[in-house]
PDB file of C-alpha atoms and ligand atoms in Angstrom:
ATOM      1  CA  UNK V   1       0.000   0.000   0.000  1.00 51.00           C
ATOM      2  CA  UNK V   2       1.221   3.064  -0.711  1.00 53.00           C
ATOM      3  CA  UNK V   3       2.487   5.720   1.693  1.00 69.00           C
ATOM      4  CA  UNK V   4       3.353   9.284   2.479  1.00 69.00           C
ATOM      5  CA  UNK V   5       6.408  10.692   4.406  1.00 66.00           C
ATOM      6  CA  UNK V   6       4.268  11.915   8.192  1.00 73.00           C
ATOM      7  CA  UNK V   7       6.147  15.509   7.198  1.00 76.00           C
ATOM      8  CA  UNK V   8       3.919  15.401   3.430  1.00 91.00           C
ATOM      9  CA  UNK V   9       1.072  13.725   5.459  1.00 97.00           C
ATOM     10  CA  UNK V  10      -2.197  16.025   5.010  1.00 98.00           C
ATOM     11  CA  UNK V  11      -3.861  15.035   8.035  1.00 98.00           C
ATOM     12  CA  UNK V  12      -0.312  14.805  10.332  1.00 98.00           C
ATOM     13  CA  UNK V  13      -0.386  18.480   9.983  1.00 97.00           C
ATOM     14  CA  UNK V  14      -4.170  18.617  10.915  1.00 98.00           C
ATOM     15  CA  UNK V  15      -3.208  17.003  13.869  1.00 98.00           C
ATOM     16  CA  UNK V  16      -0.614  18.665  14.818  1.00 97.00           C
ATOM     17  CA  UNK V  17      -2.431  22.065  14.304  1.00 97.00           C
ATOM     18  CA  UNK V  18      -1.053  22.906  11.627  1.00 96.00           C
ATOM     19  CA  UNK V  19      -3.795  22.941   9.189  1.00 97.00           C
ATOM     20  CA  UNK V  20      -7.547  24.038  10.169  1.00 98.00           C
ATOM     21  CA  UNK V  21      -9.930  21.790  10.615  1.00 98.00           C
ATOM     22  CA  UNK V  22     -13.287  22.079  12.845  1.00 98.00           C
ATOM     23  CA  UNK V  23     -12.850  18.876  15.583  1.00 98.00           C
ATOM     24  CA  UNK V  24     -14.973  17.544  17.320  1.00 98.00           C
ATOM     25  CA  UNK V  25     -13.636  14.793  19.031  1.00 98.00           C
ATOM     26  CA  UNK V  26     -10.318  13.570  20.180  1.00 98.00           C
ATOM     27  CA  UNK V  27      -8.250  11.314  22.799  1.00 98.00           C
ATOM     28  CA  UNK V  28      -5.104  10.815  23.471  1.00 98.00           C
ATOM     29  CA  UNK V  29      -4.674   8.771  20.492  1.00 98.00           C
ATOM     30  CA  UNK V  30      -6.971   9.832  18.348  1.00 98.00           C
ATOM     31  CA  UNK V  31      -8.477  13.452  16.597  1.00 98.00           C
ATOM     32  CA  UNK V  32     -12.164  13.733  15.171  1.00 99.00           C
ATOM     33  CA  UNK V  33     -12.631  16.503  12.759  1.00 99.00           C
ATOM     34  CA  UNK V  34     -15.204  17.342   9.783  1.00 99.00           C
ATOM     35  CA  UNK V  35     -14.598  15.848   6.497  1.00 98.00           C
ATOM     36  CA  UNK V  36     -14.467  19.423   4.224  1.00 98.00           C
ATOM     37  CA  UNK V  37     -16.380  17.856   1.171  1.00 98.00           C
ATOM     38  CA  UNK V  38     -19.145  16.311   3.037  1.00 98.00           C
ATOM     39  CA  UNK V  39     -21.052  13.858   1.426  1.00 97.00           C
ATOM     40  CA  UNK V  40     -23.726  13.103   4.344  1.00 98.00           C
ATOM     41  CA  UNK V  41     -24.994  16.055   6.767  1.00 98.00           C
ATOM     42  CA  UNK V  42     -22.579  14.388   9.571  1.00 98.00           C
ATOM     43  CA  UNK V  43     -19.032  13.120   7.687  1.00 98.00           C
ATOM     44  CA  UNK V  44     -16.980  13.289  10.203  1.00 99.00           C
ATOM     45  CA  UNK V  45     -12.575  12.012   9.586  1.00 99.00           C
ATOM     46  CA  UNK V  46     -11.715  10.278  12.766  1.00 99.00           C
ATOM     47  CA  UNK V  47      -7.808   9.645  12.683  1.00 98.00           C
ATOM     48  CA  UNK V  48      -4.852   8.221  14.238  1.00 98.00           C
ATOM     49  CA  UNK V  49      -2.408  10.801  15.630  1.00 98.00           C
ATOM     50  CA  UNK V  50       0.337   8.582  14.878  1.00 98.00           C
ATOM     51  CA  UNK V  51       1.136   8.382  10.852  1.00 97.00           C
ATOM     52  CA  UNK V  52       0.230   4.960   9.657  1.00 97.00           C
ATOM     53  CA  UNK V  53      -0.588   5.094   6.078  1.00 97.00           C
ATOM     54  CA  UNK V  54      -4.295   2.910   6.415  1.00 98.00           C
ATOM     55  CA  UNK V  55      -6.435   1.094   8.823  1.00 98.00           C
ATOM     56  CA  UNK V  56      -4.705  -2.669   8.438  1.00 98.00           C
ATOM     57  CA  UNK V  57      -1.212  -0.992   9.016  1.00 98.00           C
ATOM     58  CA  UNK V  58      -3.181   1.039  12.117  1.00 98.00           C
ATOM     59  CA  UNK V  59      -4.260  -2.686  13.442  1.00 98.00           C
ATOM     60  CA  UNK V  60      -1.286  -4.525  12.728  1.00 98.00           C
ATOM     61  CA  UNK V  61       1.225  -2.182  15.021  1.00 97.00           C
ATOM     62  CA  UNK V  62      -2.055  -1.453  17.877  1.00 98.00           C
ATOM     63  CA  UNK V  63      -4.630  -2.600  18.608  1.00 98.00           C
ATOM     64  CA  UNK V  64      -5.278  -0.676  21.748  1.00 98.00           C
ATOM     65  CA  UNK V  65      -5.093   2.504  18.670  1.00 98.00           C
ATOM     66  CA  UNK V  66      -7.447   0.859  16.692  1.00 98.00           C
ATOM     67  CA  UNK V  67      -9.972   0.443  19.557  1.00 98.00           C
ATOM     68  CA  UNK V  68      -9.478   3.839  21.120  1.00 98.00           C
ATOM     69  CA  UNK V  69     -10.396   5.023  16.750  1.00 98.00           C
ATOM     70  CA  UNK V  70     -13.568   2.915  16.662  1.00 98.00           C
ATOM     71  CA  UNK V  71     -14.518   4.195  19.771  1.00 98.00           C
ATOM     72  CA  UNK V  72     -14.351   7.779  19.008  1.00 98.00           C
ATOM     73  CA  UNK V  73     -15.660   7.557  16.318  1.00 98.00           C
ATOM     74  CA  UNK V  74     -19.192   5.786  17.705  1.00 98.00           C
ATOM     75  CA  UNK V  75     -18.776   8.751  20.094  1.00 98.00           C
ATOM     76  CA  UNK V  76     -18.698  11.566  17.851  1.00 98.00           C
ATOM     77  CA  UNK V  77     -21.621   9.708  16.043  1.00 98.00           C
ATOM     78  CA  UNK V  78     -23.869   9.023  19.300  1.00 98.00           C
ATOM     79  CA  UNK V  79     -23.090  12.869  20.565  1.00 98.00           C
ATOM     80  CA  UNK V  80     -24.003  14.112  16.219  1.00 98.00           C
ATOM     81  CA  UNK V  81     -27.603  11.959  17.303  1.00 98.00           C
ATOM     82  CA  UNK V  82     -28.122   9.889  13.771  1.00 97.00           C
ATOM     83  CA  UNK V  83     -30.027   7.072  14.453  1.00 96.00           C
ATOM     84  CA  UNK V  84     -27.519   4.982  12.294  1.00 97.00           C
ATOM     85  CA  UNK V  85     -24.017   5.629  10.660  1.00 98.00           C
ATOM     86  CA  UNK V  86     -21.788   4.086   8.735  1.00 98.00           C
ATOM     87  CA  UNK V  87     -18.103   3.276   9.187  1.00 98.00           C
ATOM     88  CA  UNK V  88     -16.122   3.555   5.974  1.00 98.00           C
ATOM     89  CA  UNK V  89     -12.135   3.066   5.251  1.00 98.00           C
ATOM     90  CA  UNK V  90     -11.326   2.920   1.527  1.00 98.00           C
ATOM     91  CA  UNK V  91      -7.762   1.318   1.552  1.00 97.00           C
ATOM     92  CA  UNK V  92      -6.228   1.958  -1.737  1.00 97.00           C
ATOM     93  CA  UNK V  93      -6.298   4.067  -4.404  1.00 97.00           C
ATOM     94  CA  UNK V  94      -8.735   1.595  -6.330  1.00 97.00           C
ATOM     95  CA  UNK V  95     -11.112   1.958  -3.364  1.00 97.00           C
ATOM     96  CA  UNK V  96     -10.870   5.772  -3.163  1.00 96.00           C
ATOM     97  CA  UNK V  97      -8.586   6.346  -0.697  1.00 98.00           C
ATOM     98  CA  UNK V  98      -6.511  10.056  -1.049  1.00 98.00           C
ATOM     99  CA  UNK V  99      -5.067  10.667   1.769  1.00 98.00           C
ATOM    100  CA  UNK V 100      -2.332   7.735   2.719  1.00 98.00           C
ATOM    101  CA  UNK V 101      -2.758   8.177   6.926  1.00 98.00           C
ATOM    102  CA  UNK V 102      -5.464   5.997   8.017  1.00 98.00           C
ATOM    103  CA  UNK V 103      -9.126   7.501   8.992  1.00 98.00           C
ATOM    104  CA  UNK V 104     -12.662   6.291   9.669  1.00 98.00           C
ATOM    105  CA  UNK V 105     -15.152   8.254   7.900  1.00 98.00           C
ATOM    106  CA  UNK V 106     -18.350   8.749  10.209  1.00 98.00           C
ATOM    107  CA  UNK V 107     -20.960   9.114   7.870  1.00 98.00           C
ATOM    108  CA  UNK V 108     -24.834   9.840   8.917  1.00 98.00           C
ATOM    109  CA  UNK V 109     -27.663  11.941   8.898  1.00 97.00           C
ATOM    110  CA  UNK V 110     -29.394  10.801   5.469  1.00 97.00           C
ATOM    111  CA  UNK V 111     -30.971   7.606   4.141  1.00 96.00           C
ATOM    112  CA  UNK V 112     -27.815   5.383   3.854  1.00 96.00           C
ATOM    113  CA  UNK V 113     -28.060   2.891   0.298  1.00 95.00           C
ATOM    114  CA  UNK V 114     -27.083  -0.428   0.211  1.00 96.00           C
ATOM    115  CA  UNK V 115     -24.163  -1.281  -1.544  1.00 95.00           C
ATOM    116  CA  UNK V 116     -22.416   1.768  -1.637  1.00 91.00           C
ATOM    117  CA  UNK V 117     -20.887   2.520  -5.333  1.00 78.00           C
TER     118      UNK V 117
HETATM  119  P1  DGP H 201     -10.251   9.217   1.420  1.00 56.61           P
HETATM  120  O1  DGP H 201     -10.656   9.510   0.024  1.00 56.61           O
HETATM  121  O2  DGP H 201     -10.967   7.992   2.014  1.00 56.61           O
HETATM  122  O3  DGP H 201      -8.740   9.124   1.548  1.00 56.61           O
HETATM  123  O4  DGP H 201     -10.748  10.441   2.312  1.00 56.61           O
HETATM  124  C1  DGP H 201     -10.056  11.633   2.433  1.00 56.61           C
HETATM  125  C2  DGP H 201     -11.038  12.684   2.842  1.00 56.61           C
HETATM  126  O5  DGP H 201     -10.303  13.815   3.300  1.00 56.61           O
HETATM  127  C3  DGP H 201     -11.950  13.200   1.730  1.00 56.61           C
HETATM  128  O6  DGP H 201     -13.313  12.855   2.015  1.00 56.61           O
HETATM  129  C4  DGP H 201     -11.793  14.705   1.748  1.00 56.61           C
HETATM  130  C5  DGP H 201     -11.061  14.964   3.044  1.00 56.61           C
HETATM  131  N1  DGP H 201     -10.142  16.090   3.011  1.00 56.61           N
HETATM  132  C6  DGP H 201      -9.209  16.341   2.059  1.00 56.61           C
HETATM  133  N2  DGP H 201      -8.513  17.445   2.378  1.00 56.61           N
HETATM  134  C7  DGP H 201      -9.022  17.895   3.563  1.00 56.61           C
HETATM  135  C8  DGP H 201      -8.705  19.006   4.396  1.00 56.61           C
HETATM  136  O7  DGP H 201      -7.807  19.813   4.147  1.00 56.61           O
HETATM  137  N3  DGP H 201      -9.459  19.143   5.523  1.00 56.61           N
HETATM  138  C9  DGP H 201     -10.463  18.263   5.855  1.00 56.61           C
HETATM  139  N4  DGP H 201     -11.145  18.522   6.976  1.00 56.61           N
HETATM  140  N5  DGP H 201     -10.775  17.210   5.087  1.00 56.61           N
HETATM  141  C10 DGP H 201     -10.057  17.023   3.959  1.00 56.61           C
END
């Protein structure tokens, strides 16, 4: 999988404040913040603050990292009140993915299809 150096890395500088973004979330490990082309009235980018370049690289070096991720991110979506939300991580650039440091899109707020394109 491809990968970015953390000093080229998009949402590195988000996290480290670098970049704007409008958070709403974070823990120690982990920084919640809204996705700036929304595609769903809550899309929410919940990411690692450590650079790994996708979610299976994010798992395979912690899994306490990848836990403290899923759970912010059901956080963010309980306090955002959808009644349902969908986890996404496109890994790849054939699934979509752009930026090469691994994130959890929250997505929610509007009549979710099944399966997504
Ligand atoms: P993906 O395609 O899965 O790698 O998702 C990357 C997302 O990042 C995409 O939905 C748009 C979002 N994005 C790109 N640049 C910025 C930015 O500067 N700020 C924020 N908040 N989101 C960004």
């Amino acid at each position: 999988m491809s990968d970015t150096p953390a000093e080229d890395c998009l949402f590195c500088r988000i996290v480290a404040g670098g970049i704007p973004a409008t958070v709403v979330g974070e823990t120690e490990h982990s920084l919640a913040f809204r996705d700036i082309e929304p595609a769903a009235p809550t899309h929410v980018l919940v990411v690692p603050r450590r650079h790994v370049p996708d979610l299976a690289a994010l798992a395979a070096t912690s899994a306490d990292e990848l836990a403290d991720l899923v759970g912010l991110a059901a956080a963010v979506a309980d306090r955002e009140g959808v009644p349902g939300y969908r986890l996404v991580a496109n890994t790849g650039a054939a699934a979509q993915q752009s930026v090469f440091h691994a994130h959890l899109h929250v997505i929610g707020g509007r009549d979710l299809t099944w399966p997504p394109g």
